[in-house]
Amino acid sequence: MPTEDADERPLPDAATRRARIEAMATLPVFFKLGSKRAVVAGGSEAALWKTELLAATGASVDVYADALAEGFHDLVASPPSGTIALRRRRWGPADLNGAAIAVGAMTDDAEAAAFAAAARASGVPVNVIDRPEFCDFQFGAIVNRSPLVISVSTDGAAPVLGQAIRSLVESLLPEGLARWVDAAKSWRQQGDRLGGTMAERRGFWNRFTDLAMHDAARPPTDADLRQLLASVADSAHGRVTIISVGRVDADALTLGAVRALRAADSIFYDAGVPAAVLGFARREAERRVVTGTLSGRAASAVEIAGAITAGAAGRKRVVWLKIADGSNIGSVTEDADALRAAGLLVDIIRTVGPD
């Protein structure tokens, strides 16, 4: 497949704009609460946990309650971060003025409605624990590898399921990743040494991620930074990862395949590739269908090779998703050889049997 003879006609691209994100029940956001004021109304065990959670973010938490569950005084004496002040009285609307966030722990509908209304009147986002009808936001099940923080939400429908997913995610993320995220904060100050273009900088962070996930058990070192900086100069060629996939779902994807999709600047794919597989790609990645009949005609092998070579120009990363059922053009190995002949670095990831 000599690229210099590539047909200059554009690849078929009708029907390539698949939805990049489906409808969501809630918007996942992360509040920065350091040194900001948070209000907790109520003194139950549930209020105690939310007070500790808010204090962990560095907030200054005011707790309003006539009676307090055991543990509040110990928490005030030794908060995880931030500060906690106990106001031994019922909350009032004026107490919400100037707050960044408000959490209520009450079971009475009238009081819950009044608290939510007072918070909204003061422009404060409000949550009433286990009362979604009075909430502007919800707390998810939290995986804490701070500064890496992950939250899982089922929109209040199945909190136990959310907690099970949290436990699964926790098992996949070593606690040592927190040290690598801390290092990333510092290394970002290296500026243009991380790459002169957006693609080069993304390449640096892709290699950082690979290293962090592989060596999470140990702390990052200055030698790691030097190695990553040296790799910026070495990445003179674009990289293509060819992934063979099935037609049914994304269950067979390997971790390496998921990482490649997350790192890709462009995705070229057969028309039969499941949408769930494409869902692992970055939202910003360009997507182009290259075979099949969805676009009215099949792309030729020469067109595909030329387009992928062009897509990888400028040190970009490209993923080519190929259906591994014999309907694709040429074998994976032959396609890889042709792209290498064009000067590209090529990896092959097989998630289904041999081609």
Short mmCIF file of C-alpha atoms in Angstrom, two decimals, residues 44-296:
data_model
loop_
_atom_site.label_atom_id
_atom_site.label_comp_id
_atom_site.label_asym_id
_atom_site.label_seq_id
_atom_site.Cartn_x
_atom_site.Cartn_y
_atom_site.Cartn_z
CA SER A 44 -26.85 12.91 63.61
CA GLU A 45 -24.33 10.22 62.62
CA ALA A 46 -25.01 11.11 59.00
CA ALA A 47 -24.25 14.77 59.73
CA LEU A 48 -21.04 13.70 61.48
CA TRP A 49 -19.81 11.90 58.37
CA LYS A 50 -20.66 14.81 56.07
CA THR A 51 -18.92 17.20 58.48
CA GLU A 52 -15.77 15.08 58.37
CA LEU A 53 -15.98 14.85 54.58
CA LEU A 54 -16.32 18.61 54.15
CA ALA A 55 -13.51 19.30 56.61
CA ALA A 56 -11.28 16.90 54.66
CA THR A 57 -11.47 19.32 51.71
CA GLY A 58 -10.08 22.15 53.83
CA ALA A 59 -13.43 23.87 54.40
CA SER A 60 -14.37 25.82 57.52
CA VAL A 61 -17.45 23.90 58.67
CA ASP A 62 -20.13 25.39 60.91
CA VAL A 63 -22.38 22.73 62.45
CA TYR A 64 -25.80 23.85 63.74
CA ALA A 65 -27.55 21.38 66.05
CA ASP A 66 -29.19 21.23 69.46
CA ALA A 67 -27.92 17.67 70.04
CA LEU A 68 -24.78 16.04 68.65
CA ALA A 69 -23.92 12.41 67.96
CA GLU A 70 -20.94 10.93 69.78
CA GLY A 71 -17.79 11.72 67.86
CA PHE A 72 -18.34 15.36 67.04
CA HIS A 73 -16.08 16.68 69.79
CA ASP A 74 -13.26 14.30 68.82
CA LEU A 75 -13.63 15.42 65.22
CA VAL A 76 -13.45 19.09 66.22
CA ALA A 77 -10.27 18.37 68.20
CA SER A 78 -8.62 16.55 65.30
CA PRO A 79 -10.18 17.32 61.89
CA PRO A 80 -8.64 15.74 58.75
CA SER A 81 -8.13 19.28 57.41
CA GLY A 82 -9.92 22.61 57.64
CA THR A 83 -11.75 23.65 60.81
CA ILE A 84 -15.01 22.71 62.52
CA ALA A 85 -17.12 24.93 64.79
CA LEU A 86 -20.08 23.57 66.75
CA ARG A 87 -23.04 25.97 67.11
CA ARG A 88 -25.29 24.40 69.74
CA ARG A 89 -28.60 25.70 68.39
CA ARG A 90 -31.00 25.18 65.52
CA TRP A 91 -29.97 26.66 62.19
CA GLY A 92 -31.55 29.89 60.89
CA PRO A 93 -31.78 31.34 57.36
CA ALA A 94 -29.16 34.00 58.14
CA ASP A 95 -26.64 31.24 58.94
CA LEU A 96 -26.51 30.34 55.26
CA ASN A 97 -25.30 33.76 54.16
CA GLY A 98 -21.79 33.58 52.71
CA ALA A 99 -21.64 29.79 52.69
CA ALA A 100 -20.16 27.94 49.71
CA ILE A 101 -22.13 24.76 50.34
CA ALA A 102 -24.90 23.59 52.69
CA VAL A 103 -25.78 20.11 53.93
CA GLY A 104 -28.85 19.28 55.97
CA ALA A 105 -29.48 16.16 58.06
CA MET A 106 -33.17 16.16 58.81
CA THR A 107 -36.09 13.78 58.34
CA ASP A 108 -38.98 16.22 58.67
CA ASP A 109 -40.27 17.28 55.24
CA ALA A 110 -41.18 20.79 56.34
CA GLU A 111 -37.75 21.47 57.84
CA ALA A 112 -35.98 19.93 54.86
CA ALA A 113 -37.97 22.11 52.47
CA ALA A 114 -37.31 25.21 54.56
CA PHE A 115 -33.57 24.50 54.71
CA ALA A 116 -33.34 23.92 50.96
CA ALA A 117 -35.34 27.09 50.25
CA ALA A 118 -33.18 29.18 52.58
CA ALA A 119 -30.00 27.89 50.99
CA ARG A 120 -31.23 28.61 47.48
CA ALA A 121 -32.37 32.08 48.52
CA SER A 122 -28.78 32.73 49.63
CA GLY A 123 -27.39 31.27 46.39
CA VAL A 124 -25.90 28.26 48.17
CA PRO A 125 -25.96 24.76 46.60
CA VAL A 126 -27.74 22.44 49.01
CA ASN A 127 -27.91 18.75 49.83
CA VAL A 128 -30.34 17.17 52.29
CA ILE A 129 -28.95 13.76 53.18
CA ASP A 130 -30.95 10.89 51.65
CA ARG A 131 -33.64 13.31 50.49
CA PRO A 132 -32.97 13.77 46.74
CA GLU A 133 -36.14 15.81 46.23
CA PHE A 134 -34.53 18.62 48.25
CA CYS A 135 -31.03 18.39 46.72
CA ASP A 136 -29.20 20.53 44.18
CA PHE A 137 -26.31 18.04 44.18
CA GLN A 138 -25.52 14.58 45.52
CA PHE A 139 -22.51 12.97 47.12
CA GLY A 140 -21.18 9.91 45.32
CA ALA A 141 -19.21 6.93 46.58
CA ILE A 142 -15.66 8.31 46.84
CA VAL A 143 -12.30 6.80 45.93
CA ASN A 144 -9.71 8.94 47.70
CA ARG A 145 -6.20 8.87 46.29
CA SER A 146 -5.91 12.61 46.77
CA PRO A 147 -5.08 14.63 44.79
CA LEU A 148 -6.61 11.90 42.60
CA VAL A 149 -10.28 11.73 43.63
CA ILE A 150 -13.00 9.67 41.94
CA SER A 151 -16.71 9.77 42.69
CA VAL A 152 -19.31 7.20 41.63
CA SER A 153 -23.01 8.10 41.46
CA THR A 154 -26.13 6.09 40.66
CA ASP A 155 -28.33 9.22 40.98
CA GLY A 156 -29.54 7.90 44.30
CA ALA A 157 -31.10 4.80 42.71
CA ALA A 158 -28.68 2.13 43.95
CA PRO A 159 -26.13 3.49 46.46
CA VAL A 160 -24.99 -0.02 47.43
CA LEU A 161 -24.10 -0.67 43.80
CA GLY A 162 -22.16 2.61 43.74
CA GLN A 163 -20.24 1.50 46.82
CA ALA A 164 -19.44 -1.85 45.18
CA ILE A 165 -18.10 -0.06 42.11
CA ARG A 166 -16.05 2.20 44.36
CA SER A 167 -14.49 -0.86 45.99
CA LEU A 168 -13.66 -2.28 42.56
CA VAL A 169 -12.03 0.97 41.45
CA GLU A 170 -10.07 1.17 44.71
CA SER A 171 -8.67 -2.30 44.07
CA LEU A 172 -7.41 -1.16 40.65
CA LEU A 173 -5.75 2.06 41.86
CA PRO A 174 -2.71 1.63 44.12
CA GLU A 175 -2.48 4.18 46.89
CA GLY A 176 0.95 5.13 45.56
CA LEU A 177 -0.68 6.87 42.59
CA ALA A 178 -1.21 9.88 44.86
CA ARG A 179 2.56 10.47 44.83
CA TRP A 180 2.63 10.46 41.03
CA VAL A 181 -0.23 12.96 40.85
CA ASP A 182 1.67 15.19 43.28
CA ALA A 183 4.72 14.90 41.02
CA ALA A 184 2.63 15.84 37.99
CA LYS A 185 1.65 19.10 39.71
CA SER A 186 5.32 19.96 40.08
CA TRP A 187 6.47 18.73 36.67
CA ARG A 188 3.85 20.81 34.86
CA GLN A 189 6.04 23.81 35.70
CA GLN A 190 8.63 22.53 33.19
CA GLY A 191 6.71 24.41 30.47
CA ASP A 192 7.98 23.95 26.91
CA ARG A 193 10.42 21.24 28.01
CA LEU A 194 7.37 18.96 28.03
CA GLY A 195 6.89 19.62 24.31
CA GLY A 196 6.62 22.52 21.94
CA THR A 197 3.19 21.55 20.59
CA MET A 198 -0.04 20.33 22.13
CA ALA A 199 0.52 16.90 20.58
CA GLU A 200 4.02 16.66 22.06
CA ARG A 201 2.82 17.69 25.50
CA ARG A 202 -0.02 15.17 25.34
CA GLY A 203 2.58 12.57 24.33
CA PHE A 204 4.64 13.47 27.41
CA TRP A 205 1.63 12.97 29.68
CA ASN A 206 0.66 9.74 27.94
CA ARG A 207 4.14 8.36 28.68
CA PHE A 208 3.90 9.73 32.23
CA THR A 209 0.62 7.87 32.68
CA ASP A 210 2.07 4.60 31.38
CA LEU A 211 4.99 4.93 33.80
CA ALA A 212 2.80 5.89 36.76
CA MET A 213 0.40 3.00 36.25
CA HIS A 214 3.28 0.53 35.84
CA ASP A 215 5.35 1.77 38.79
CA ALA A 216 2.69 3.13 41.15
CA ALA A 217 4.14 1.17 44.07
CA ARG A 218 7.26 3.35 44.16
CA PRO A 219 7.60 7.13 44.38
CA PRO A 220 8.52 9.07 41.23
CA THR A 221 12.11 10.34 40.98
CA ASP A 222 14.09 13.00 39.19
CA ALA A 223 15.42 10.22 36.96
CA ASP A 224 11.84 9.52 35.83
CA LEU A 225 11.43 13.17 34.87
CA ARG A 226 14.70 13.13 32.92
CA GLN A 227 13.62 9.97 31.11
CA LEU A 228 10.26 11.48 30.19
CA LEU A 229 11.83 14.74 29.00
CA ALA A 230 14.29 12.80 26.86
CA SER A 231 11.38 10.93 25.29
CA VAL A 232 9.98 14.23 23.98
CA ALA A 233 12.98 14.62 21.67
CA ASP A 234 12.82 10.96 20.66
CA SER A 235 9.16 11.03 19.58
CA ALA A 236 9.86 12.30 16.07
CA HIS A 237 7.34 9.97 14.43
CA GLY A 238 3.63 9.52 14.64
CA ARG A 239 2.36 6.36 16.29
CA VAL A 240 -0.45 4.08 15.15
CA THR A 241 -2.02 1.38 17.28
CA ILE A 242 -4.05 -1.20 15.37
CA ILE A 243 -6.64 -2.86 17.61
CA SER A 244 -8.61 -5.88 16.41
CA VAL A 245 -12.07 -5.94 17.99
CA GLY A 246 -15.29 -7.92 17.80
CA ARG A 247 -18.72 -6.70 16.78
CA VAL A 248 -20.62 -7.33 20.01
CA ASP A 249 -19.31 -5.27 22.94
CA ALA A 250 -16.27 -3.80 24.67
CA ASP A 251 -15.77 -6.58 27.23
CA ALA A 252 -12.76 -8.07 25.44
CA LEU A 253 -10.76 -4.83 25.37
CA THR A 254 -7.46 -5.09 27.18
CA LEU A 255 -6.14 -2.39 29.49
CA GLY A 256 -3.56 -1.57 26.81
CA ALA A 257 -6.32 -1.10 24.23
CA VAL A 258 -8.22 1.23 26.54
CA ARG A 259 -5.08 3.29 27.20
CA ALA A 260 -4.39 3.56 23.47
CA LEU A 261 -7.92 4.81 22.84
CA ARG A 262 -7.64 7.34 25.66
CA ALA A 263 -4.35 8.64 24.23
CA ALA A 264 -5.38 8.84 20.57
CA ASP A 265 -5.66 12.09 18.64
CA SER A 266 -7.60 10.36 15.84
CA ILE A 267 -9.67 7.18 15.67
CA PHE A 268 -10.13 5.33 12.36
CA TYR A 269 -12.65 2.49 12.64
CA ASP A 270 -14.63 -0.10 10.71
CA ALA A 271 -18.32 0.66 10.51
CA GLY A 272 -19.23 -2.34 12.64
CA VAL A 273 -17.15 -1.33 15.67
CA PRO A 274 -19.47 -1.18 18.72
CA ALA A 275 -20.25 2.28 20.05
CA ALA A 276 -19.18 1.06 23.51
CA VAL A 277 -15.64 0.60 22.20
CA LEU A 278 -15.57 4.11 20.73
CA GLY A 279 -16.81 5.37 24.08
CA PHE A 280 -13.36 4.78 25.58
CA ALA A 281 -11.80 7.41 23.29
CA ARG A 282 -11.15 10.99 24.37
CA ARG A 283 -14.06 13.29 23.63
CA GLU A 284 -11.76 15.52 21.58
CA ALA A 285 -10.41 12.72 19.37
CA GLU A 286 -11.36 12.90 15.69
CA ARG A 287 -13.39 9.88 14.55
CA ARG A 288 -13.55 8.60 10.95
CA VAL A 289 -15.20 5.47 9.63
CA VAL A 290 -13.03 3.80 6.96
CA THR A 291 -14.80 0.60 5.87
CA GLY A 292 -18.27 -0.80 5.52
CA THR A 293 -21.43 0.52 3.94
CA LEU A 294 -22.63 3.15 6.41
CA SER A 295 -20.95 5.82 4.31
CA GLY A 296 -22.25 4.61 0.93
#
